[in-house]
PDB file of C-alpha atoms in Angstrom:
ATOM      1  CA  UNK A   1     -14.502  49.729  53.033  1.00 74.00           C
ATOM      2  CA  UNK A   2     -11.761  52.748  52.055  1.00 80.00           C
ATOM      3  CA  UNK A   3      -8.300  52.035  50.159  1.00 87.00           C
ATOM      4  CA  UNK A   4      -5.835  53.683  48.656  1.00 93.00           C
ATOM      5  CA  UNK A   5      -3.687  52.761  45.457  1.00 95.00           C
ATOM      6  CA  UNK A   6      -0.423  54.583  44.904  1.00 96.00           C
ATOM      7  CA  UNK A   7       0.500  53.629  40.815  1.00 92.00           C
ATOM      8  CA  UNK A   8       4.476  53.029  40.622  1.00 92.00           C
ATOM      9  CA  UNK A   9       6.397  52.064  43.633  1.00 93.00           C
ATOM     10  CA  UNK A  10       9.149  54.368  42.448  1.00 96.00           C
ATOM     11  CA  UNK A  11       9.012  57.087  40.238  1.00 97.00           C
ATOM     12  CA  UNK A  12      12.307  58.985  38.722  1.00 97.00           C
ATOM     13  CA  UNK A  13      12.957  62.397  37.136  1.00 97.00           C
ATOM     14  CA  UNK A  14      15.525  64.607  36.115  1.00 97.00           C
ATOM     15  CA  UNK A  15      15.925  68.344  37.790  1.00 97.00           C
ATOM     16  CA  UNK A  16      13.994  70.856  36.743  1.00 97.00           C
ATOM     17  CA  UNK A  17      10.858  68.168  35.288  1.00 98.00           C
ATOM     18  CA  UNK A  18       7.465  67.897  36.419  1.00 98.00           C
ATOM     19  CA  UNK A  19       6.505  65.752  39.646  1.00 98.00           C
ATOM     20  CA  UNK A  20       3.706  63.510  39.319  1.00 98.00           C
ATOM     21  CA  UNK A  21       2.615  60.684  42.097  1.00 98.00           C
ATOM     22  CA  UNK A  22      -0.324  59.246  41.025  1.00 98.00           C
ATOM     23  CA  UNK A  23      -3.170  57.989  43.975  1.00 97.00           C
ATOM     24  CA  UNK A  24      -6.527  56.604  43.560  1.00 96.00           C
ATOM     25  CA  UNK A  25      -8.619  56.108  46.186  1.00 94.00           C
ATOM     26  CA  UNK A  26     -11.724  54.426  47.174  1.00 90.00           C
ATOM     27  CA  UNK A  27     -14.552  55.143  49.349  1.00 84.00           C
ATOM     28  CA  UNK A  28     -18.722  54.924  49.600  1.00 79.00           C
ATOM     29  CA  UNK A  29     -18.736  58.661  51.649  1.00 80.00           C
ATOM     30  CA  UNK A  30     -16.152  61.751  50.820  1.00 81.00           C
ATOM     31  CA  UNK A  31     -12.902  60.950  51.815  1.00 86.00           C
ATOM     32  CA  UNK A  32     -10.475  63.465  53.689  1.00 90.00           C
ATOM     33  CA  UNK A  33      -6.990  62.893  51.381  1.00 93.00           C
ATOM     34  CA  UNK A  34      -3.603  63.166  52.903  1.00 95.00           C
ATOM     35  CA  UNK A  35      -0.081  63.574  51.224  1.00 97.00           C
ATOM     36  CA  UNK A  36       3.168  62.649  53.413  1.00 97.00           C
ATOM     37  CA  UNK A  37       6.967  62.645  52.472  1.00 97.00           C
ATOM     38  CA  UNK A  38       9.134  61.163  54.569  1.00 96.00           C
ATOM     39  CA  UNK A  39      13.125  61.372  53.867  1.00 93.00           C
ATOM     40  CA  UNK A  40      15.584  58.429  54.978  1.00 88.00           C
ATOM     41  CA  UNK A  41      15.211  57.247  58.577  1.00 84.00           C
ATOM     42  CA  UNK A  42      12.529  59.329  59.893  1.00 90.00           C
ATOM     43  CA  UNK A  43       9.044  60.078  60.567  1.00 92.00           C
ATOM     44  CA  UNK A  44       6.415  61.081  58.136  1.00 94.00           C
ATOM     45  CA  UNK A  45       5.936  64.825  57.314  1.00 95.00           C
ATOM     46  CA  UNK A  46       2.695  66.031  56.212  1.00 95.00           C
ATOM     47  CA  UNK A  47       2.876  67.973  52.779  1.00 97.00           C
ATOM     48  CA  UNK A  48      -1.007  68.718  52.130  1.00 96.00           C
ATOM     49  CA  UNK A  49      -4.335  67.298  52.887  1.00 94.00           C
ATOM     50  CA  UNK A  50      -7.575  67.313  51.108  1.00 93.00           C
ATOM     51  CA  UNK A  51     -11.094  67.897  53.679  1.00 88.00           C
ATOM     52  CA  UNK A  52     -13.784  69.820  52.071  1.00 84.00           C
ATOM     53  CA  UNK A  53     -14.172  73.076  49.616  1.00 86.00           C
ATOM     54  CA  UNK A  54     -11.723  73.493  47.043  1.00 88.00           C
ATOM     55  CA  UNK A  55     -10.324  70.419  45.243  1.00 90.00           C
ATOM     56  CA  UNK A  56      -6.687  72.375  44.467  1.00 95.00           C
ATOM     57  CA  UNK A  57      -4.403  71.506  47.772  1.00 96.00           C
ATOM     58  CA  UNK A  58      -1.196  73.474  47.826  1.00 96.00           C
ATOM     59  CA  UNK A  59       0.978  72.302  50.149  1.00 95.00           C
ATOM     60  CA  UNK A  60       4.829  72.731  51.269  1.00 95.00           C
ATOM     61  CA  UNK A  61       7.639  72.921  49.265  1.00 94.00           C
ATOM     62  CA  UNK A  62       5.872  73.591  46.297  1.00 96.00           C
ATOM     63  CA  UNK A  63       3.525  70.813  46.096  1.00 97.00           C
ATOM     64  CA  UNK A  64      -0.122  70.563  45.108  1.00 97.00           C
ATOM     65  CA  UNK A  65      -2.996  67.914  44.544  1.00 97.00           C
ATOM     66  CA  UNK A  66      -5.584  67.709  42.970  1.00 95.00           C
ATOM     67  CA  UNK A  67      -9.708  65.806  44.257  1.00 95.00           C
ATOM     68  CA  UNK A  68     -10.914  64.760  41.067  1.00 94.00           C
ATOM     69  CA  UNK A  69     -13.982  62.792  42.353  1.00 92.00           C
ATOM     70  CA  UNK A  70     -15.132  61.599  38.929  1.00 92.00           C
ATOM     71  CA  UNK A  71     -11.570  59.756  38.890  1.00 93.00           C
ATOM     72  CA  UNK A  72     -11.661  58.906  42.398  1.00 94.00           C
ATOM     73  CA  UNK A  73      -8.125  60.396  42.263  1.00 96.00           C
ATOM     74  CA  UNK A  74      -5.617  62.753  44.513  1.00 97.00           C
ATOM     75  CA  UNK A  75      -2.241  62.781  42.157  1.00 98.00           C
ATOM     76  CA  UNK A  76       0.568  65.149  43.596  1.00 98.00           C
ATOM     77  CA  UNK A  77       2.565  67.376  41.406  1.00 98.00           C
ATOM     78  CA  UNK A  78       5.469  69.917  41.692  1.00 98.00           C
ATOM     79  CA  UNK A  79       6.204  72.046  38.234  1.00 97.00           C
ATOM     80  CA  UNK A  80       9.951  71.751  38.709  1.00 97.00           C
ATOM     81  CA  UNK A  81      11.889  68.375  41.002  1.00 97.00           C
ATOM     82  CA  UNK A  82      14.496  69.512  42.999  1.00 97.00           C
ATOM     83  CA  UNK A  83      17.521  67.123  44.623  1.00 96.00           C
ATOM     84  CA  UNK A  84      16.291  67.711  48.338  1.00 95.00           C
ATOM     85  CA  UNK A  85      12.624  66.422  46.734  1.00 97.00           C
ATOM     86  CA  UNK A  86      13.921  62.861  46.658  1.00 97.00           C
ATOM     87  CA  UNK A  87      12.331  60.959  48.992  1.00 97.00           C
ATOM     88  CA  UNK A  88       9.425  58.806  49.788  1.00 96.00           C
ATOM     89  CA  UNK A  89       5.768  59.725  49.159  1.00 97.00           C
ATOM     90  CA  UNK A  90       2.481  58.411  50.741  1.00 97.00           C
ATOM     91  CA  UNK A  91      -0.667  58.837  50.204  1.00 96.00           C
ATOM     92  CA  UNK A  92      -3.322  58.321  53.083  1.00 94.00           C
ATOM     93  CA  UNK A  93      -7.549  58.466  53.315  1.00 91.00           C
ATOM     94  CA  UNK A  94      -9.900  58.798  56.097  1.00 85.00           C
ATOM     95  CA  UNK A  95     -13.129  59.400  56.186  1.00 69.00           C
ATOM     96  CA  UNK A  96     -15.387  60.660  58.566  1.00 65.00           C
ATOM     97  CA  UNK A  97     -17.395  57.740  59.300  1.00 60.00           C
ATOM     98  CA  UNK A  98     -14.713  55.564  60.013  1.00 57.00           C
ATOM     99  CA  UNK A  99     -13.189  58.172  62.488  1.00 56.00           C
ATOM    100  CA  UNK A 100     -10.262  56.291  64.272  1.00 63.00           C
ATOM    101  CA  UNK A 101      -7.472  55.817  61.779  1.00 77.00           C
ATOM    102  CA  UNK A 102      -5.864  56.480  58.725  1.00 86.00           C
ATOM    103  CA  UNK A 103      -5.615  54.257  55.824  1.00 89.00           C
ATOM    104  CA  UNK A 104      -2.117  54.632  53.977  1.00 92.00           C
ATOM    105  CA  UNK A 105      -0.964  53.325  50.238  1.00 93.00           C
ATOM    106  CA  UNK A 106       2.349  51.428  49.667  1.00 93.00           C
ATOM    107  CA  UNK A 107       4.140  54.581  49.076  1.00 95.00           C
ATOM    108  CA  UNK A 108       6.156  55.990  46.066  1.00 96.00           C
ATOM    109  CA  UNK A 109       9.915  56.283  45.967  1.00 96.00           C
ATOM    110  CA  UNK A 110      10.792  59.469  44.220  1.00 97.00           C
ATOM    111  CA  UNK A 111      14.715  59.793  42.771  1.00 97.00           C
ATOM    112  CA  UNK A 112      15.718  63.025  41.295  1.00 97.00           C
ATOM    113  CA  UNK A 113      18.734  63.173  38.981  1.00 96.00           C
ATOM    114  CA  UNK A 114      20.440  65.525  37.766  1.00 94.00           C
TER     115      UNK A 114
ATOM    116  CA  UNK B   1       9.678  72.773  72.287  1.00 55.00           C
ATOM    117  CA  UNK B   2       6.779  70.690  71.361  1.00 64.00           C
ATOM    118  CA  UNK B   3       6.551  67.946  69.376  1.00 94.00           C
ATOM    119  CA  UNK B   4       7.030  63.998  69.444  1.00 96.00           C
ATOM    120  CA  UNK B   5      10.079  61.781  70.682  1.00 96.00           C
ATOM    121  CA  UNK B   6      10.563  58.343  70.209  1.00 96.00           C
ATOM    122  CA  UNK B   7      13.577  56.371  71.878  1.00 91.00           C
ATOM    123  CA  UNK B   8      15.689  54.973  71.308  1.00 91.00           C
ATOM    124  CA  UNK B   9      16.852  55.784  67.389  1.00 92.00           C
ATOM    125  CA  UNK B  10      17.850  51.966  66.989  1.00 94.00           C
ATOM    126  CA  UNK B  11      16.726  49.066  68.580  1.00 93.00           C
ATOM    127  CA  UNK B  12      19.125  45.544  68.787  1.00 93.00           C
ATOM    128  CA  UNK B  13      17.535  42.991  71.138  1.00 90.00           C
ATOM    129  CA  UNK B  14      18.107  38.980  71.074  1.00 90.00           C
ATOM    130  CA  UNK B  15      14.989  36.834  69.473  1.00 88.00           C
ATOM    131  CA  UNK B  16      12.519  35.604  72.114  1.00 87.00           C
ATOM    132  CA  UNK B  17      12.646  38.959  74.411  1.00 90.00           C
ATOM    133  CA  UNK B  18      10.253  41.382  75.120  1.00 93.00           C
ATOM    134  CA  UNK B  19      10.946  45.121  74.037  1.00 94.00           C
ATOM    135  CA  UNK B  20       9.401  48.368  74.919  1.00 95.00           C
ATOM    136  CA  UNK B  21       9.617  51.594  72.477  1.00 96.00           C
ATOM    137  CA  UNK B  22       9.002  54.494  74.235  1.00 97.00           C
ATOM    138  CA  UNK B  23       6.656  57.550  72.481  1.00 97.00           C
ATOM    139  CA  UNK B  24       6.201  60.960  74.856  1.00 97.00           C
ATOM    140  CA  UNK B  25       4.875  64.153  73.198  1.00 97.00           C
ATOM    141  CA  UNK B  26       4.139  67.273  74.017  1.00 96.00           C
ATOM    142  CA  UNK B  27       0.990  68.689  72.156  1.00 95.00           C
ATOM    143  CA  UNK B  28      -1.532  67.943  74.481  1.00 94.00           C
ATOM    144  CA  UNK B  29      -3.023  65.787  71.456  1.00 94.00           C
ATOM    145  CA  UNK B  30      -5.655  62.959  72.968  1.00 93.00           C
ATOM    146  CA  UNK B  31      -5.190  60.465  70.007  1.00 93.00           C
ATOM    147  CA  UNK B  32      -1.933  58.441  69.760  1.00 95.00           C
ATOM    148  CA  UNK B  33      -0.963  55.398  67.300  1.00 95.00           C
ATOM    149  CA  UNK B  34       1.394  53.114  66.533  1.00 97.00           C
ATOM    150  CA  UNK B  35       1.834  51.933  63.491  1.00 96.00           C
ATOM    151  CA  UNK B  36       4.498  49.682  61.584  1.00 96.00           C
ATOM    152  CA  UNK B  37       6.799  50.035  58.229  1.00 95.00           C
ATOM    153  CA  UNK B  38       8.040  47.350  55.714  1.00 92.00           C
ATOM    154  CA  UNK B  39      10.048  48.368  52.727  1.00 83.00           C
ATOM    155  CA  UNK B  40       6.880  47.938  50.083  1.00 79.00           C
ATOM    156  CA  UNK B  41       4.242  47.653  53.047  1.00 82.00           C
ATOM    157  CA  UNK B  42       3.411  51.028  53.679  1.00 87.00           C
ATOM    158  CA  UNK B  43       2.328  51.725  57.329  1.00 92.00           C
ATOM    159  CA  UNK B  44       0.276  49.352  59.135  1.00 93.00           C
ATOM    160  CA  UNK B  45      -2.022  50.354  62.308  1.00 92.00           C
ATOM    161  CA  UNK B  46      -0.942  48.503  65.347  1.00 96.00           C
ATOM    162  CA  UNK B  47      -2.783  49.788  68.388  1.00 96.00           C
ATOM    163  CA  UNK B  48      -3.870  53.717  68.905  1.00 93.00           C
ATOM    164  CA  UNK B  49      -5.661  55.380  71.738  1.00 94.00           C
ATOM    165  CA  UNK B  50      -7.994  58.503  71.706  1.00 91.00           C
ATOM    166  CA  UNK B  51      -8.205  58.893  75.488  1.00 92.00           C
ATOM    167  CA  UNK B  52      -6.083  58.223  78.334  1.00 95.00           C
ATOM    168  CA  UNK B  53      -6.914  54.483  79.830  1.00 95.00           C
ATOM    169  CA  UNK B  54      -7.933  53.341  76.723  1.00 94.00           C
ATOM    170  CA  UNK B  55      -7.153  51.854  73.657  1.00 95.00           C
ATOM    171  CA  UNK B  56      -7.930  49.444  70.442  1.00 92.00           C
ATOM    172  CA  UNK B  57      -6.265  47.122  68.877  1.00 93.00           C
ATOM    173  CA  UNK B  58      -5.381  48.101  64.743  1.00 91.00           C
ATOM    174  CA  UNK B  59      -4.786  45.862  61.777  1.00 89.00           C
ATOM    175  CA  UNK B  60      -1.945  43.811  63.128  1.00 94.00           C
ATOM    176  CA  UNK B  61      -1.971  44.190  66.902  1.00 96.00           C
ATOM    177  CA  UNK B  62      -0.697  40.207  67.281  1.00 95.00           C
ATOM    178  CA  UNK B  63       2.569  40.062  69.513  1.00 95.00           C
ATOM    179  CA  UNK B  64       2.342  43.984  70.702  1.00 97.00           C
ATOM    180  CA  UNK B  65       1.038  45.425  73.535  1.00 97.00           C
ATOM    181  CA  UNK B  66       0.627  48.735  75.201  1.00 98.00           C
ATOM    182  CA  UNK B  67      -1.030  51.080  77.391  1.00 97.00           C
ATOM    183  CA  UNK B  68      -2.144  54.744  78.143  1.00 97.00           C
ATOM    184  CA  UNK B  69      -1.718  55.583  81.796  1.00 97.00           C
ATOM    185  CA  UNK B  70      -0.867  59.199  81.015  1.00 97.00           C
ATOM    186  CA  UNK B  71      -1.726  61.554  77.820  1.00 96.00           C
ATOM    187  CA  UNK B  72       1.662  62.467  76.952  1.00 97.00           C
ATOM    188  CA  UNK B  73       3.207  58.491  76.993  1.00 98.00           C
ATOM    189  CA  UNK B  74       1.993  55.738  74.927  1.00 98.00           C
ATOM    190  CA  UNK B  75       4.621  53.186  74.946  1.00 98.00           C
ATOM    191  CA  UNK B  76       4.470  49.605  72.672  1.00 97.00           C
ATOM    192  CA  UNK B  77       6.201  46.643  73.663  1.00 97.00           C
ATOM    193  CA  UNK B  78       7.173  43.986  71.340  1.00 95.00           C
ATOM    194  CA  UNK B  79       6.380  40.544  72.790  1.00 93.00           C
ATOM    195  CA  UNK B  80       7.734  37.140  71.720  1.00 88.00           C
ATOM    196  CA  UNK B  81       4.964  36.101  70.339  1.00 86.00           C
ATOM    197  CA  UNK B  82       5.654  38.628  67.787  1.00 87.00           C
ATOM    198  CA  UNK B  83       7.257  36.582  64.494  1.00 87.00           C
ATOM    199  CA  UNK B  84       8.924  39.401  62.275  1.00 90.00           C
ATOM    200  CA  UNK B  85       9.788  41.893  64.600  1.00 92.00           C
ATOM    201  CA  UNK B  86      12.195  43.291  62.854  1.00 94.00           C
ATOM    202  CA  UNK B  87      10.869  47.136  61.434  1.00 95.00           C
ATOM    203  CA  UNK B  88      10.679  50.564  61.732  1.00 95.00           C
ATOM    204  CA  UNK B  89       7.841  51.608  64.212  1.00 97.00           C
ATOM    205  CA  UNK B  90       6.398  54.934  64.015  1.00 96.00           C
ATOM    206  CA  UNK B  91       4.616  56.997  67.034  1.00 97.00           C
ATOM    207  CA  UNK B  92       1.938  60.046  65.753  1.00 95.00           C
ATOM    208  CA  UNK B  93      -0.617  61.676  67.304  1.00 95.00           C
ATOM    209  CA  UNK B  94      -3.311  63.859  66.049  1.00 92.00           C
ATOM    210  CA  UNK B  95      -5.843  66.434  68.368  1.00 88.00           C
ATOM    211  CA  UNK B  96      -8.940  64.338  68.724  1.00 78.00           C
ATOM    212  CA  UNK B  97      -8.462  61.133  66.256  1.00 68.00           C
ATOM    213  CA  UNK B  98     -10.064  60.182  63.007  1.00 65.00           C
ATOM    214  CA  UNK B  99     -10.263  62.453  60.225  1.00 72.00           C
ATOM    215  CA  UNK B 100      -7.777  65.142  61.935  1.00 82.00           C
ATOM    216  CA  UNK B 101      -4.014  65.278  61.004  1.00 88.00           C
ATOM    217  CA  UNK B 102      -1.429  63.022  61.832  1.00 91.00           C
ATOM    218  CA  UNK B 103       1.074  63.948  63.242  1.00 93.00           C
ATOM    219  CA  UNK B 104       4.427  61.438  63.445  1.00 95.00           C
ATOM    220  CA  UNK B 105       7.602  60.880  65.471  1.00 96.00           C
ATOM    221  CA  UNK B 106      11.121  59.808  64.225  1.00 95.00           C
ATOM    222  CA  UNK B 107      10.669  56.367  64.347  1.00 95.00           C
ATOM    223  CA  UNK B 108      12.579  53.575  66.225  1.00 96.00           C
ATOM    224  CA  UNK B 109      13.777  50.968  63.708  1.00 94.00           C
ATOM    225  CA  UNK B 110      14.208  47.682  66.089  1.00 95.00           C
ATOM    226  CA  UNK B 111      16.150  44.604  64.969  1.00 94.00           C
ATOM    227  CA  UNK B 112      15.669  41.555  66.189  1.00 90.00           C
ATOM    228  CA  UNK B 113      19.080  38.919  66.307  1.00 86.00           C
TER     229      UNK B 113
END
């Protein structure tokens, strides 16, 4: 069965610093991987997704993630944090053989300090 | 204006009462989903539907019920059998389910007093 682990429930960075949010997945077949962002009391918004092909995926708001099969990872990065990036971030996995649902990680709350 | 609407945004109910949460979409998506979100637990799937008049249980369906009589609508009823109903409820849709991207509504925060 597939699963997702997000390391670190809270991450704090200074404005302008690198953002790194970690996600590791478990899947016996090639996965589809997603990152979503959630602002307080709102729904989730898709940041980016990996399906097949290029392993470095660029998303909205300057975020990107790299699929590393050998490490079963899909970490989210942004070179320079902005105050508006403060939110909760969720990694999710879906596999083609289990075509009915996404499996979400428990989320990482990003704080950005001035 | 296309999108997913959930109503109400905040809902308060007394213990033992059933309550129905609304989810409507005009994206013409076939698949619809209900998730429950609790602090530190991520999103957990309650029910999903890939076609009208058909739906499947997710991971935490006990104490919940749904219907899918129209493509646009997927209401969720939280029954008195749900032991801890206070949570944030999110509805999502996708074009045909599975590995397709899911798009989320703004959510309903249910508080049971």
